[in-house]
mmCIF file of N, CA and C in Angstrom:
data_model
loop_
_atom_site.group_PDB
_atom_site.id
_atom_site.type_symbol
_atom_site.label_atom_id
_atom_site.label_comp_id
_atom_site.label_asym_id
_atom_site.label_seq_id
_atom_site.Cartn_x
_atom_site.Cartn_y
_atom_site.Cartn_z
ATOM 1 N N MET A 1 -24.467 82.182 60.332
ATOM 2 C CA MET A 1 -24.073 84.178 60.583
ATOM 3 C C MET A 1 -24.135 83.878 61.979
ATOM 4 N N ALA A 2 -23.391 84.821 63.018
ATOM 5 C CA ALA A 2 -23.648 85.295 64.375
ATOM 6 C C ALA A 2 -24.892 86.257 64.239
ATOM 7 N N PRO A 3 -25.740 85.630 65.420
ATOM 8 C CA PRO A 3 -26.856 86.672 65.490
ATOM 9 C C PRO A 3 -26.760 88.046 65.873
ATOM 10 N N THR A 4 -26.987 89.281 65.451
ATOM 11 C CA THR A 4 -26.857 91.071 65.028
ATOM 12 C C THR A 4 -26.378 90.980 66.977
ATOM 13 N N SER A 5 -26.853 90.269 67.817
ATOM 14 C CA SER A 5 -26.682 90.956 69.476
ATOM 15 C C SER A 5 -25.186 90.978 69.544
ATOM 16 N N THR A 6 -24.174 89.605 68.845
ATOM 17 C CA THR A 6 -23.299 89.474 69.163
ATOM 18 C C THR A 6 -22.248 90.534 68.663
ATOM 19 N N CYS A 7 -22.897 91.420 67.593
ATOM 20 C CA CYS A 7 -21.995 91.930 66.848
ATOM 21 C C CYS A 7 -21.457 93.698 67.747
ATOM 22 N N GLU A 8 -20.161 93.983 67.673
ATOM 23 C CA GLU A 8 -20.157 95.234 68.044
ATOM 24 C C GLU A 8 -19.852 96.129 66.758
ATOM 25 N N TRP A 9 -19.225 96.120 65.538
ATOM 26 C CA TRP A 9 -19.486 97.037 64.675
ATOM 27 C C TRP A 9 -20.607 96.487 63.558
ATOM 28 N N PHE A 10 -21.305 98.181 62.776
ATOM 29 C CA PHE A 10 -21.851 98.036 61.961
ATOM 30 C C PHE A 10 -21.820 99.399 60.778
ATOM 31 N N PHE A 11 -21.645 98.629 59.243
ATOM 32 C CA PHE A 11 -21.943 99.411 58.693
ATOM 33 C C PHE A 11 -23.079 100.518 58.505
ATOM 34 N N ALA A 12 -23.404 101.195 58.124
ATOM 35 C CA ALA A 12 -24.283 102.117 57.599
ATOM 36 C C ALA A 12 -23.930 103.718 56.493
ATOM 37 N N ASP A 13 -25.162 102.914 55.874
ATOM 38 C CA ASP A 13 -24.851 103.856 54.503
ATOM 39 C C ASP A 13 -25.911 105.016 54.793
ATOM 40 N N ILE A 14 -25.384 106.701 54.888
ATOM 41 C CA ILE A 14 -26.140 107.363 55.114
ATOM 42 C C ILE A 14 -26.296 107.915 54.050
ATOM 43 N N VAL A 15 -27.738 108.181 53.500
ATOM 44 C CA VAL A 15 -28.263 108.987 52.255
ATOM 45 C C VAL A 15 -28.334 110.440 52.732
ATOM 46 N N LEU A 16 -27.514 111.119 51.962
ATOM 47 C CA LEU A 16 -27.793 112.754 51.818
ATOM 48 C C LEU A 16 -28.437 113.225 50.864
ATOM 49 N N GLU A 17 -28.931 114.353 50.577
ATOM 50 C CA GLU A 17 -28.959 114.831 49.186
ATOM 51 C C GLU A 17 -28.708 116.193 49.470
ATOM 52 N N ILE A 18 -27.900 116.469 48.666
ATOM 53 C CA ILE A 18 -27.913 118.356 48.555
ATOM 54 C C ILE A 18 -28.388 119.011 47.464
ATOM 55 N N ARG A 19 -28.867 120.166 47.812
ATOM 56 C CA ARG A 19 -29.740 121.173 46.977
ATOM 57 C C ARG A 19 -28.986 122.349 46.498
ATOM 58 N N VAL A 20 -28.090 122.572 45.532
ATOM 59 C CA VAL A 20 -27.951 123.861 45.180
ATOM 60 C C VAL A 20 -29.195 125.149 44.838
ATOM 61 N N GLU A 21 -29.283 126.105 45.332
ATOM 62 C CA GLU A 21 -30.399 127.186 44.933
ATOM 63 C C GLU A 21 -29.860 127.554 43.490
ATOM 64 N N ASP A 22 -31.168 127.874 42.607
ATOM 65 C CA ASP A 22 -31.101 128.020 41.338
ATOM 66 C C ASP A 22 -30.288 126.393 40.492
ATOM 67 N N GLU A 23 -30.377 125.214 41.214
ATOM 68 C CA GLU A 23 -29.388 124.218 40.496
ATOM 69 C C GLU A 23 -30.868 123.208 40.608
ATOM 70 N N PRO A 24 -31.180 122.894 38.993
ATOM 71 C CA PRO A 24 -32.159 121.515 39.012
ATOM 72 C C PRO A 24 -31.883 120.565 39.339
ATOM 73 N N ARG A 25 -30.587 120.436 39.134
ATOM 74 C CA ARG A 25 -29.725 119.074 39.697
ATOM 75 C C ARG A 25 -29.466 118.442 41.544
ATOM 76 N N ASN A 26 -30.083 117.312 41.662
ATOM 77 C CA ASN A 26 -29.486 117.349 43.150
ATOM 78 C C ASN A 26 -28.361 116.549 42.818
ATOM 79 N N VAL A 27 -26.639 116.325 44.339
ATOM 80 C CA VAL A 27 -26.281 115.545 44.500
ATOM 81 C C VAL A 27 -26.664 114.496 45.688
ATOM 82 N N VAL A 28 -26.392 113.801 45.298
ATOM 83 C CA VAL A 28 -26.790 113.187 46.627
ATOM 84 C C VAL A 28 -25.457 111.665 46.925
ATOM 85 N N HIS A 29 -24.859 111.863 48.232
ATOM 86 C CA HIS A 29 -24.391 111.002 48.833
ATOM 87 C C HIS A 29 -24.699 109.839 49.478
ATOM 88 N N ILE A 30 -23.594 108.844 49.559
ATOM 89 C CA ILE A 30 -24.061 107.679 50.113
ATOM 90 C C ILE A 30 -22.622 107.402 50.855
ATOM 91 N N ASN A 31 -22.617 107.966 52.328
ATOM 92 C CA ASN A 31 -21.156 107.453 53.159
ATOM 93 C C ASN A 31 -21.998 106.848 53.576
ATOM 94 N N THR A 32 -20.951 105.738 53.624
ATOM 95 C CA THR A 32 -20.519 104.412 54.441
ATOM 96 C C THR A 32 -19.941 104.928 55.537
ATOM 97 N N HIS A 33 -20.578 104.735 57.310
ATOM 98 C CA HIS A 33 -19.726 105.118 58.336
ATOM 99 C C HIS A 33 -19.776 103.573 59.330
ATOM 100 N N LEU A 34 -18.746 103.146 59.705
ATOM 101 C CA LEU A 34 -18.534 102.520 60.901
ATOM 102 C C LEU A 34 -19.316 102.956 62.256
ATOM 103 N N VAL A 35 -20.400 102.118 62.304
ATOM 104 C CA VAL A 35 -21.172 102.350 64.107
ATOM 105 C C VAL A 35 -20.744 101.489 65.291
ATOM 106 N N LYS A 36 -20.129 102.484 66.249
ATOM 107 C CA LYS A 36 -20.211 100.701 67.117
ATOM 108 C C LYS A 36 -21.309 100.804 68.133
ATOM 109 N N ALA A 37 -22.017 99.946 67.747
ATOM 110 C CA ALA A 37 -23.268 99.584 69.138
ATOM 111 C C ALA A 37 -22.899 97.953 69.797
ATOM 112 N N ASN A 38 -23.971 97.403 70.132
ATOM 113 C CA ASN A 38 -24.322 96.547 71.339
ATOM 114 C C ASN A 38 -25.489 95.642 70.487
ATOM 115 N N CYS A 39 -26.209 96.210 69.800
ATOM 116 C CA CYS A 39 -27.322 95.562 69.144
ATOM 117 C C CYS A 39 -27.994 97.025 67.792
ATOM 118 N N ALA A 40 -28.739 96.079 66.915
ATOM 119 C CA ALA A 40 -28.522 96.221 65.693
ATOM 120 C C ALA A 40 -29.711 97.384 65.759
ATOM 121 N N GLU A 41 -30.580 97.696 67.049
ATOM 122 C CA GLU A 41 -31.366 98.670 67.210
ATOM 123 C C GLU A 41 -30.524 99.759 67.545
ATOM 124 N N GLU A 42 -29.503 99.447 68.306
ATOM 125 C CA GLU A 42 -28.864 100.638 68.943
ATOM 126 C C GLU A 42 -27.797 101.319 67.635
ATOM 127 N N ALA A 43 -27.606 100.484 66.480
ATOM 128 C CA ALA A 43 -26.545 101.074 65.593
ATOM 129 C C ALA A 43 -27.830 101.723 65.030
ATOM 130 N N PHE A 44 -29.048 100.807 64.726
ATOM 131 C CA PHE A 44 -29.499 101.995 64.153
ATOM 132 C C PHE A 44 -29.900 103.421 64.389
ATOM 133 N N GLY A 45 -30.262 103.724 65.801
ATOM 134 C CA GLY A 45 -30.320 105.094 66.043
ATOM 135 C C GLY A 45 -28.924 106.087 66.167
ATOM 136 N N LYS A 46 -27.505 105.449 66.095
ATOM 137 C CA LYS A 46 -26.933 105.739 65.808
ATOM 138 C C LYS A 46 -26.565 106.047 64.652
ATOM 139 N N ALA A 47 -26.891 105.799 63.499
ATOM 140 C CA ALA A 47 -26.476 106.011 62.318
ATOM 141 C C ALA A 47 -27.733 106.706 62.000
ATOM 142 N N ARG A 48 -29.135 106.895 62.745
ATOM 143 C CA ARG A 48 -30.210 108.020 62.077
ATOM 144 C C ARG A 48 -29.307 108.911 62.722
ATOM 145 N N GLN A 49 -28.543 109.240 63.619
ATOM 146 C CA GLN A 49 -28.301 110.587 64.646
ATOM 147 C C GLN A 49 -26.772 111.236 63.692
ATOM 148 N N ILE A 50 -25.975 109.753 62.941
ATOM 149 C CA ILE A 50 -25.064 110.614 62.226
ATOM 150 C C ILE A 50 -25.591 111.552 60.970
ATOM 151 N N GLY A 51 -26.616 111.161 60.633
ATOM 152 C CA GLY A 51 -27.298 111.250 59.426
ATOM 153 C C GLY A 51 -28.144 113.198 59.970
ATOM 154 N N ALA A 52 -28.487 112.651 60.495
ATOM 155 C CA ALA A 52 -29.297 114.186 61.005
ATOM 156 C C ALA A 52 -28.075 115.117 61.475
ATOM 157 N N GLU A 53 -26.974 114.779 61.679
ATOM 158 C CA GLU A 53 -25.875 115.662 62.712
ATOM 159 C C GLU A 53 -25.322 116.134 61.230
ATOM 160 N N ASN A 54 -25.148 115.591 60.094
ATOM 161 C CA ASN A 54 -24.860 115.881 58.706
ATOM 162 C C ASN A 54 -25.800 116.964 57.531
ATOM 163 N N GLU A 55 -27.033 116.964 58.654
ATOM 164 C CA GLU A 55 -27.275 117.885 57.921
ATOM 165 C C GLU A 55 -27.386 119.394 58.003
ATOM 166 N N ASP A 56 -26.960 120.055 56.883
ATOM 167 C CA ASP A 56 -26.737 121.033 56.872
ATOM 168 C C ASP A 56 -27.235 122.595 56.268
ATOM 169 N N GLU A 57 -26.906 123.844 55.903
ATOM 170 C CA GLU A 57 -27.060 124.683 55.273
ATOM 171 C C GLU A 57 -26.062 125.781 55.240
ATOM 172 N N TYR A 58 -25.543 126.298 54.093
ATOM 173 C CA TYR A 58 -24.773 127.281 53.985
ATOM 174 C C TYR A 58 -24.416 127.396 52.719
ATOM 175 N N GLU A 59 -23.300 128.949 52.339
ATOM 176 C CA GLU A 59 -23.809 129.345 51.112
ATOM 177 C C GLU A 59 -22.391 128.799 50.436
ATOM 178 N N ASN A 60 -22.174 129.043 49.044
ATOM 179 C CA ASN A 60 -21.348 128.377 47.943
ATOM 180 C C ASN A 60 -20.693 129.252 47.663
ATOM 181 N N SER A 61 -19.199 129.270 47.030
ATOM 182 C CA SER A 61 -18.758 130.503 46.490
ATOM 183 C C SER A 61 -19.113 131.468 45.958
ATOM 184 N N SER A 62 -20.533 131.204 44.656
ATOM 185 C CA SER A 62 -20.874 132.094 44.306
ATOM 186 C C SER A 62 -22.435 132.434 44.882
ATOM 187 N N GLY A 63 -22.634 132.501 46.309
ATOM 188 C CA GLY A 63 -23.355 132.855 47.441
ATOM 189 C C GLY A 63 -24.605 132.355 46.933
ATOM 190 N N LYS A 64 -24.959 131.279 46.868
ATOM 191 C CA LYS A 64 -25.626 130.305 46.556
ATOM 192 C C LYS A 64 -25.969 129.372 47.660
ATOM 193 N N LYS A 65 -27.408 129.226 48.149
ATOM 194 C CA LYS A 65 -27.702 128.780 49.211
ATOM 195 C C LYS A 65 -27.548 127.111 48.829
ATOM 196 N N VAL A 66 -26.726 126.800 49.746
ATOM 197 C CA VAL A 66 -26.650 124.663 49.618
ATOM 198 C C VAL A 66 -27.442 124.120 50.802
ATOM 199 N N THR A 67 -28.380 123.681 51.180
ATOM 200 C CA THR A 67 -28.981 122.768 51.779
ATOM 201 C C THR A 67 -28.855 121.333 52.072
ATOM 202 N N VAL A 68 -27.930 120.657 53.007
ATOM 203 C CA VAL A 68 -27.747 118.960 53.076
ATOM 204 C C VAL A 68 -28.932 118.709 53.851
ATOM 205 N N ARG A 69 -29.419 117.357 52.957
ATOM 206 C CA ARG A 69 -30.771 116.549 53.837
ATOM 207 C C ARG A 69 -30.405 115.423 53.964
ATOM 208 N N PHE A 70 -30.591 115.158 55.120
ATOM 209 C CA PHE A 70 -30.274 113.449 55.724
ATOM 210 C C PHE A 70 -31.741 112.573 55.076
ATOM 211 N N ARG A 71 -31.540 111.885 54.425
ATOM 212 C CA ARG A 71 -32.480 111.104 53.326
ATOM 213 C C ARG A 71 -33.268 109.880 54.678
ATOM 214 N N GLY A 72 -31.875 109.036 54.984
ATOM 215 C CA GLY A 72 -32.381 108.359 55.356
ATOM 216 C C GLY A 72 -31.149 107.256 55.580
ATOM 217 N N LEU A 73 -31.666 106.148 55.987
ATOM 218 C CA LEU A 73 -30.258 105.083 55.630
ATOM 219 C C LEU A 73 -30.164 104.293 54.128
ATOM 220 N N GLY A 74 -28.933 103.522 53.593
ATOM 221 C CA GLY A 74 -29.108 103.119 52.659
ATOM 222 C C GLY A 74 -29.235 101.305 53.187
ATOM 223 N N LYS A 75 -28.018 101.085 54.187
ATOM 224 C CA LYS A 75 -27.892 100.070 54.593
ATOM 225 C C LYS A 75 -27.799 99.911 55.816
ATOM 226 N N LEU A 76 -27.564 99.053 56.712
ATOM 227 C CA LEU A 76 -27.003 98.912 57.969
ATOM 228 C C LEU A 76 -26.758 97.501 58.240
ATOM 229 N N LEU A 77 -25.486 96.963 57.777
ATOM 230 C CA LEU A 77 -24.958 95.595 58.107
ATOM 231 C C LEU A 77 -24.271 95.354 58.960
ATOM 232 N N PRO A 78 -24.116 94.206 59.973
ATOM 233 C CA PRO A 78 -23.776 93.702 60.943
ATOM 234 C C PRO A 78 -22.119 93.296 60.641
ATOM 235 N N ILE A 79 -21.270 93.465 61.479
ATOM 236 C CA ILE A 79 -19.909 92.863 61.060
ATOM 237 C C ILE A 79 -19.795 92.225 61.985
ATOM 238 N N TYR A 80 -19.460 91.075 61.777
ATOM 239 C CA TYR A 80 -19.850 89.599 62.312
ATOM 240 C C TYR A 80 -17.811 89.503 62.970
ATOM 241 N N GLU A 81 -17.202 89.652 62.155
ATOM 242 C CA GLU A 81 -15.741 89.828 62.324
ATOM 243 C C GLU A 81 -14.864 91.003 63.282
ATOM 244 N N LYS A 82 -13.776 90.819 64.087
ATOM 245 C CA LYS A 82 -13.370 91.833 64.805
ATOM 246 C C LYS A 82 -12.657 92.460 63.514
ATOM 247 N N LEU A 83 -12.634 93.646 63.854
ATOM 248 C CA LEU A 83 -11.577 94.563 62.646
ATOM 249 C C LEU A 83 -9.952 94.568 63.163
ATOM 250 N N GLU A 84 -9.393 93.841 62.001
ATOM 251 C CA GLU A 84 -8.055 93.820 62.034
ATOM 252 C C GLU A 84 -7.871 93.924 60.626
ATOM 253 N N ASP A 85 -6.725 93.382 60.640
ATOM 254 C CA ASP A 85 -6.123 93.761 58.755
ATOM 255 C C ASP A 85 -6.229 92.430 58.460
ATOM 256 N N GLY A 86 -6.944 92.370 57.535
ATOM 257 C CA GLY A 86 -7.354 91.396 56.850
ATOM 258 C C GLY A 86 -8.552 90.198 57.033
ATOM 259 N N ALA A 87 -9.490 91.180 57.652
ATOM 260 C CA ALA A 87 -10.592 90.369 58.432
ATOM 261 C C ALA A 87 -11.914 90.590 56.962
ATOM 262 N N ASP A 88 -12.510 89.380 57.129
ATOM 263 C CA ASP A 88 -13.691 89.257 56.174
ATOM 264 C C ASP A 88 -15.019 90.244 57.110
ATOM 265 N N ILE A 89 -15.128 91.242 56.387
ATOM 266 C CA ILE A 89 -15.977 92.108 56.636
ATOM 267 C C ILE A 89 -17.356 92.480 56.147
ATOM 268 N N TRP A 90 -17.091 91.827 55.081
ATOM 269 C CA TRP A 90 -18.896 91.635 53.998
ATOM 270 C C TRP A 90 -18.571 91.076 52.930
ATOM 271 N N PHE A 91 -19.456 90.060 52.557
ATOM 272 C CA PHE A 91 -19.634 89.638 50.969
ATOM 273 C C PHE A 91 -20.978 89.348 50.716
ATOM 274 N N LYS A 92 -20.998 89.497 49.545
ATOM 275 C CA LYS A 92 -21.786 88.726 48.058
ATOM 276 C C LYS A 92 -22.125 87.651 47.788
ATOM 277 N N GLU A 93 -23.062 87.490 47.773
ATOM 278 C CA GLU A 93 -23.367 85.591 46.933
ATOM 279 C C GLU A 93 -23.744 85.650 45.882
ATOM 280 N N ARG A 94 -23.289 85.010 44.528
ATOM 281 C CA ARG A 94 -24.026 85.212 43.542
ATOM 282 C C ARG A 94 -24.497 83.509 42.932
ATOM 283 N N ILE A 95 -24.793 82.710 42.811
ATOM 284 C CA ILE A 95 -25.724 81.825 42.162
ATOM 285 C C ILE A 95 -25.135 81.214 40.751
ATOM 286 N N GLY A 96 -24.733 80.044 40.611
ATOM 287 C CA GLY A 96 -24.747 79.731 38.831
ATOM 288 C C GLY A 96 -24.128 80.772 37.843
ATOM 289 N N LEU A 97 -23.093 81.751 37.964
ATOM 290 C CA LEU A 97 -22.462 82.117 37.312
ATOM 291 C C LEU A 97 -21.255 81.612 36.217
ATOM 292 N N SER A 98 -21.332 81.695 35.181
ATOM 293 C CA SER A 98 -20.794 81.139 34.183
ATOM 294 C C SER A 98 -19.030 81.702 34.583
ATOM 295 N N ASP A 99 -18.450 81.012 34.017
ATOM 296 C CA ASP A 99 -16.776 81.609 33.741
ATOM 297 C C ASP A 99 -16.504 82.967 33.335
ATOM 298 N N SER A 100 -17.574 83.650 32.005
ATOM 299 C CA SER A 100 -17.159 84.789 31.501
ATOM 300 C C SER A 100 -17.925 85.686 32.952
ATOM 301 N N GLU A 101 -18.814 85.273 33.438
ATOM 302 C CA GLU A 101 -19.784 86.226 34.474
ATOM 303 C C GLU A 101 -18.439 86.383 35.687
ATOM 304 N N VAL A 102 -17.995 85.176 36.147
ATOM 305 C CA VAL A 102 -16.722 85.089 37.397
ATOM 306 C C VAL A 102 -15.751 86.205 36.546
ATOM 307 N N ALA A 103 -15.824 86.046 35.984
ATOM 308 C CA ALA A 103 -14.280 86.478 35.170
ATOM 309 C C ALA A 103 -14.499 88.095 35.169
ATOM 310 N N SER A 104 -15.402 88.384 34.943
ATOM 311 C CA SER A 104 -15.935 90.039 34.437
ATOM 312 C C SER A 104 -16.085 90.907 36.108
ATOM 313 N N LEU A 105 -16.021 90.023 37.044
ATOM 314 C CA LEU A 105 -16.239 90.389 38.806
ATOM 315 C C LEU A 105 -14.783 90.380 38.895
ATOM 316 N N VAL A 106 -13.686 90.056 38.042
ATOM 317 C CA VAL A 106 -12.180 90.387 38.722
ATOM 318 C C VAL A 106 -11.813 91.856 37.458
ATOM 319 N N LEU A 107 -11.122 92.373 38.310
ATOM 320 C CA LEU A 107 -10.555 93.591 37.569
ATOM 321 C C LEU A 107 -9.169 93.456 37.859
ATOM 322 N N ASN A 108 -7.807 93.454 36.939
ATOM 323 C CA ASN A 108 -6.681 94.074 37.016
ATOM 324 C C ASN A 108 -6.269 95.589 37.742
ATOM 325 N N ARG A 109 -5.082 95.714 38.186
ATOM 326 C CA ARG A 109 -5.278 96.677 39.053
ATOM 327 C C ARG A 109 -4.988 97.736 38.268
ATOM 328 N N ARG A 110 -4.455 98.539 37.587
ATOM 329 C CA ARG A 110 -5.283 99.262 36.900
ATOM 330 C C ARG A 110 -6.538 99.883 36.521
ATOM 331 N N ASN A 111 -7.409 98.810 36.111
ATOM 332 C CA ASN A 111 -8.569 98.910 36.560
ATOM 333 C C ASN A 111 -9.431 99.140 37.731
ATOM 334 N N LEU A 112 -8.611 99.056 38.664
ATOM 335 C CA LEU A 112 -9.125 98.994 40.499
ATOM 336 C C LEU A 112 -9.067 100.429 40.795
ATOM 337 N N SER A 113 -10.370 100.894 41.077
ATOM 338 C CA SER A 113 -10.639 102.807 41.129
ATOM 339 C C SER A 113 -9.472 103.226 41.812
ATOM 340 N N VAL A 114 -8.858 102.557 43.000
ATOM 341 C CA VAL A 114 -7.741 103.466 44.067
ATOM 342 C C VAL A 114 -6.824 103.810 43.290
ATOM 343 N N PHE A 115 -6.806 102.746 41.798
ATOM 344 C CA PHE A 115 -5.578 103.243 41.411
ATOM 345 C C PHE A 115 -6.108 104.692 40.335
ATOM 346 N N LYS A 116 -7.315 103.850 39.985
ATOM 347 C CA LYS A 116 -7.407 105.678 38.742
ATOM 348 C C LYS A 116 -7.593 106.975 39.059
ATOM 349 N N PRO A 117 -7.502 108.196 38.096
ATOM 350 C CA PRO A 117 -7.140 109.448 38.616
ATOM 351 C C PRO A 117 -8.837 109.846 38.385
ATOM 352 N N ARG A 118 -9.017 110.750 39.744
ATOM 353 C CA ARG A 118 -10.414 110.892 39.771
ATOM 354 C C ARG A 118 -10.877 111.639 38.496
ATOM 355 N N GLU A 119 -11.911 111.574 38.130
ATOM 356 C CA GLU A 119 -12.751 111.877 36.799
ATOM 357 C C GLU A 119 -12.977 113.372 37.391
ATOM 358 N N LYS A 120 -12.921 114.724 36.928
ATOM 359 C CA LYS A 120 -13.524 116.067 36.771
ATOM 360 C C LYS A 120 -14.807 115.998 36.061
ATOM 361 N N VAL A 121 -16.234 115.765 36.734
ATOM 362 C CA VAL A 121 -17.454 115.894 36.749
ATOM 363 C C VAL A 121 -18.077 116.990 36.787
ATOM 364 N N ASP A 122 -19.263 116.996 35.913
ATOM 365 C CA ASP A 122 -19.888 118.506 36.252
ATOM 366 C C ASP A 122 -20.858 118.136 37.252
ATOM 367 N N VAL A 123 -20.516 118.993 38.398
ATOM 368 C CA VAL A 123 -21.309 118.666 39.687
ATOM 369 C C VAL A 123 -21.593 120.046 39.924
ATOM 370 N N PRO A 124 -23.229 120.354 40.316
ATOM 371 C CA PRO A 124 -23.621 121.552 41.336
ATOM 372 C C PRO A 124 -22.618 121.934 42.441
ATOM 373 N N ASP A 125 -22.278 123.156 42.407
ATOM 374 C CA ASP A 125 -21.037 124.191 43.107
ATOM 375 C C ASP A 125 -21.841 123.701 44.698
ATOM 376 N N TYR A 126 -21.035 122.693 45.187
ATOM 377 C CA TYR A 126 -21.573 122.547 46.608
ATOM 378 C C TYR A 126 -21.006 122.644 47.929
ATOM 379 N N VAL A 127 -19.428 123.076 47.644
ATOM 380 C CA VAL A 127 -18.646 123.119 48.413
ATOM 381 C C VAL A 127 -19.158 124.867 48.938
ATOM 382 N N PRO A 128 -18.541 124.575 50.552
ATOM 383 C CA PRO A 128 -18.867 125.462 51.371
ATOM 384 C C PRO A 128 -17.872 126.853 50.729
ATOM 385 N N ALA A 129 -18.389 128.150 51.103
ATOM 386 C CA ALA A 129 -17.409 129.245 50.509
ATOM 387 C C ALA A 129 -16.039 129.236 51.521
ATOM 388 N N ARG A 130 -16.512 129.258 52.926
ATOM 389 C CA ARG A 130 -15.092 129.057 53.633
ATOM 390 C C ARG A 130 -14.298 128.027 53.016
ATOM 391 N N ILE A 131 -14.849 126.760 53.077
ATOM 392 C CA ILE A 131 -13.953 125.921 52.524
ATOM 393 C C ILE A 131 -12.898 126.419 51.471
ATOM 394 N N TRP A 132 -13.664 126.786 50.168
ATOM 395 C CA TRP A 132 -12.825 127.065 48.885
ATOM 396 C C TRP A 132 -11.737 128.249 49.368
ATOM 397 N N ARG A 133 -12.426 129.276 50.509
ATOM 398 C CA ARG A 133 -11.690 130.267 51.159
ATOM 399 C C ARG A 133 -10.172 129.795 51.440
ATOM 400 N N LYS A 134 -10.163 128.697 52.248
ATOM 401 C CA LYS A 134 -9.038 128.108 53.136
ATOM 402 C C LYS A 134 -8.297 127.347 51.676
ATOM 403 N N LEU A 135 -8.674 126.805 50.547
ATOM 404 C CA LEU A 135 -8.348 126.435 49.579
ATOM 405 C C LEU A 135 -7.317 127.054 48.627
ATOM 406 N N GLU A 136 -7.770 128.306 48.979
ATOM 407 C CA GLU A 136 -6.879 129.143 47.790
ATOM 408 C C GLU A 136 -6.019 129.861 48.403
ATOM 409 N N ASP A 137 -6.116 129.915 49.849
ATOM 410 C CA ASP A 137 -4.928 130.256 50.506
ATOM 411 C C ASP A 137 -4.167 129.534 50.472
ATOM 412 N N ILE A 138 -3.784 128.165 50.636
ATOM 413 C CA ILE A 138 -2.809 127.535 50.061
ATOM 414 C C ILE A 138 -2.661 127.284 48.920
ATOM 415 N N GLY A 139 -3.161 128.051 48.011
ATOM 416 C CA GLY A 139 -2.794 128.048 46.741
ATOM 417 C C GLY A 139 -3.590 126.780 45.513
ATOM 418 N N PHE A 140 -4.765 126.904 45.862
ATOM 419 C CA PHE A 140 -5.480 125.963 45.267
ATOM 420 C C PHE A 140 -6.816 127.326 44.578
ATOM 421 N N PRO A 141 -6.494 126.869 43.063
ATOM 422 C CA PRO A 141 -7.112 127.824 42.336
ATOM 423 C C PRO A 141 -8.464 127.316 42.136
ATOM 424 N N GLN A 142 -9.448 128.152 42.299
ATOM 425 C CA GLN A 142 -10.404 128.270 42.548
ATOM 426 C C GLN A 142 -11.803 127.721 40.779
ATOM 427 N N LYS A 143 -10.909 127.658 40.257
ATOM 428 C CA LYS A 143 -11.069 127.496 38.827
ATOM 429 C C LYS A 143 -11.362 125.730 38.667
ATOM 430 N N GLU A 144 -10.590 125.140 39.593
ATOM 431 C CA GLU A 144 -10.200 123.724 39.356
ATOM 432 C C GLU A 144 -11.089 123.154 40.109
ATOM 433 N N LYS A 145 -12.499 124.130 40.723
ATOM 434 C CA LYS A 145 -12.993 123.167 42.191
ATOM 435 C C LYS A 145 -13.872 122.524 41.037
ATOM 436 N N HIS A 146 -14.079 122.329 39.636
ATOM 437 C CA HIS A 146 -14.929 120.797 39.084
ATOM 438 C C HIS A 146 -13.829 119.979 38.088
#
């Protein structure tokens, strides 16, 4: 692989923790961002800046305070190829897998997450009240928010 000094793009996993007032459970988002930088050090700084810019405090639709805190970077990975259709941008390597282990890595179309409906999950209400107001204005009933 080429040294990171020749990279132009990086993947950065930004780890954000969301806390809702009076809710014992937290919500953690690991958001993967593309970062354009001339070197790993610059990518690191830009990724941390993205994370810091995502920190926030606001009120949800129930009047509870929501705090979004940047916890750090989960990954910072160089992309060695030019970004274009079909580019190989990341790989994982495993050694010594059996045929059944290899087969378990492959999903048919109906099991790929992109084709599955999103499951409703019981999560703390961390959506800003201003967003719910906009959704309600276009006919999205708030009772369906989870």
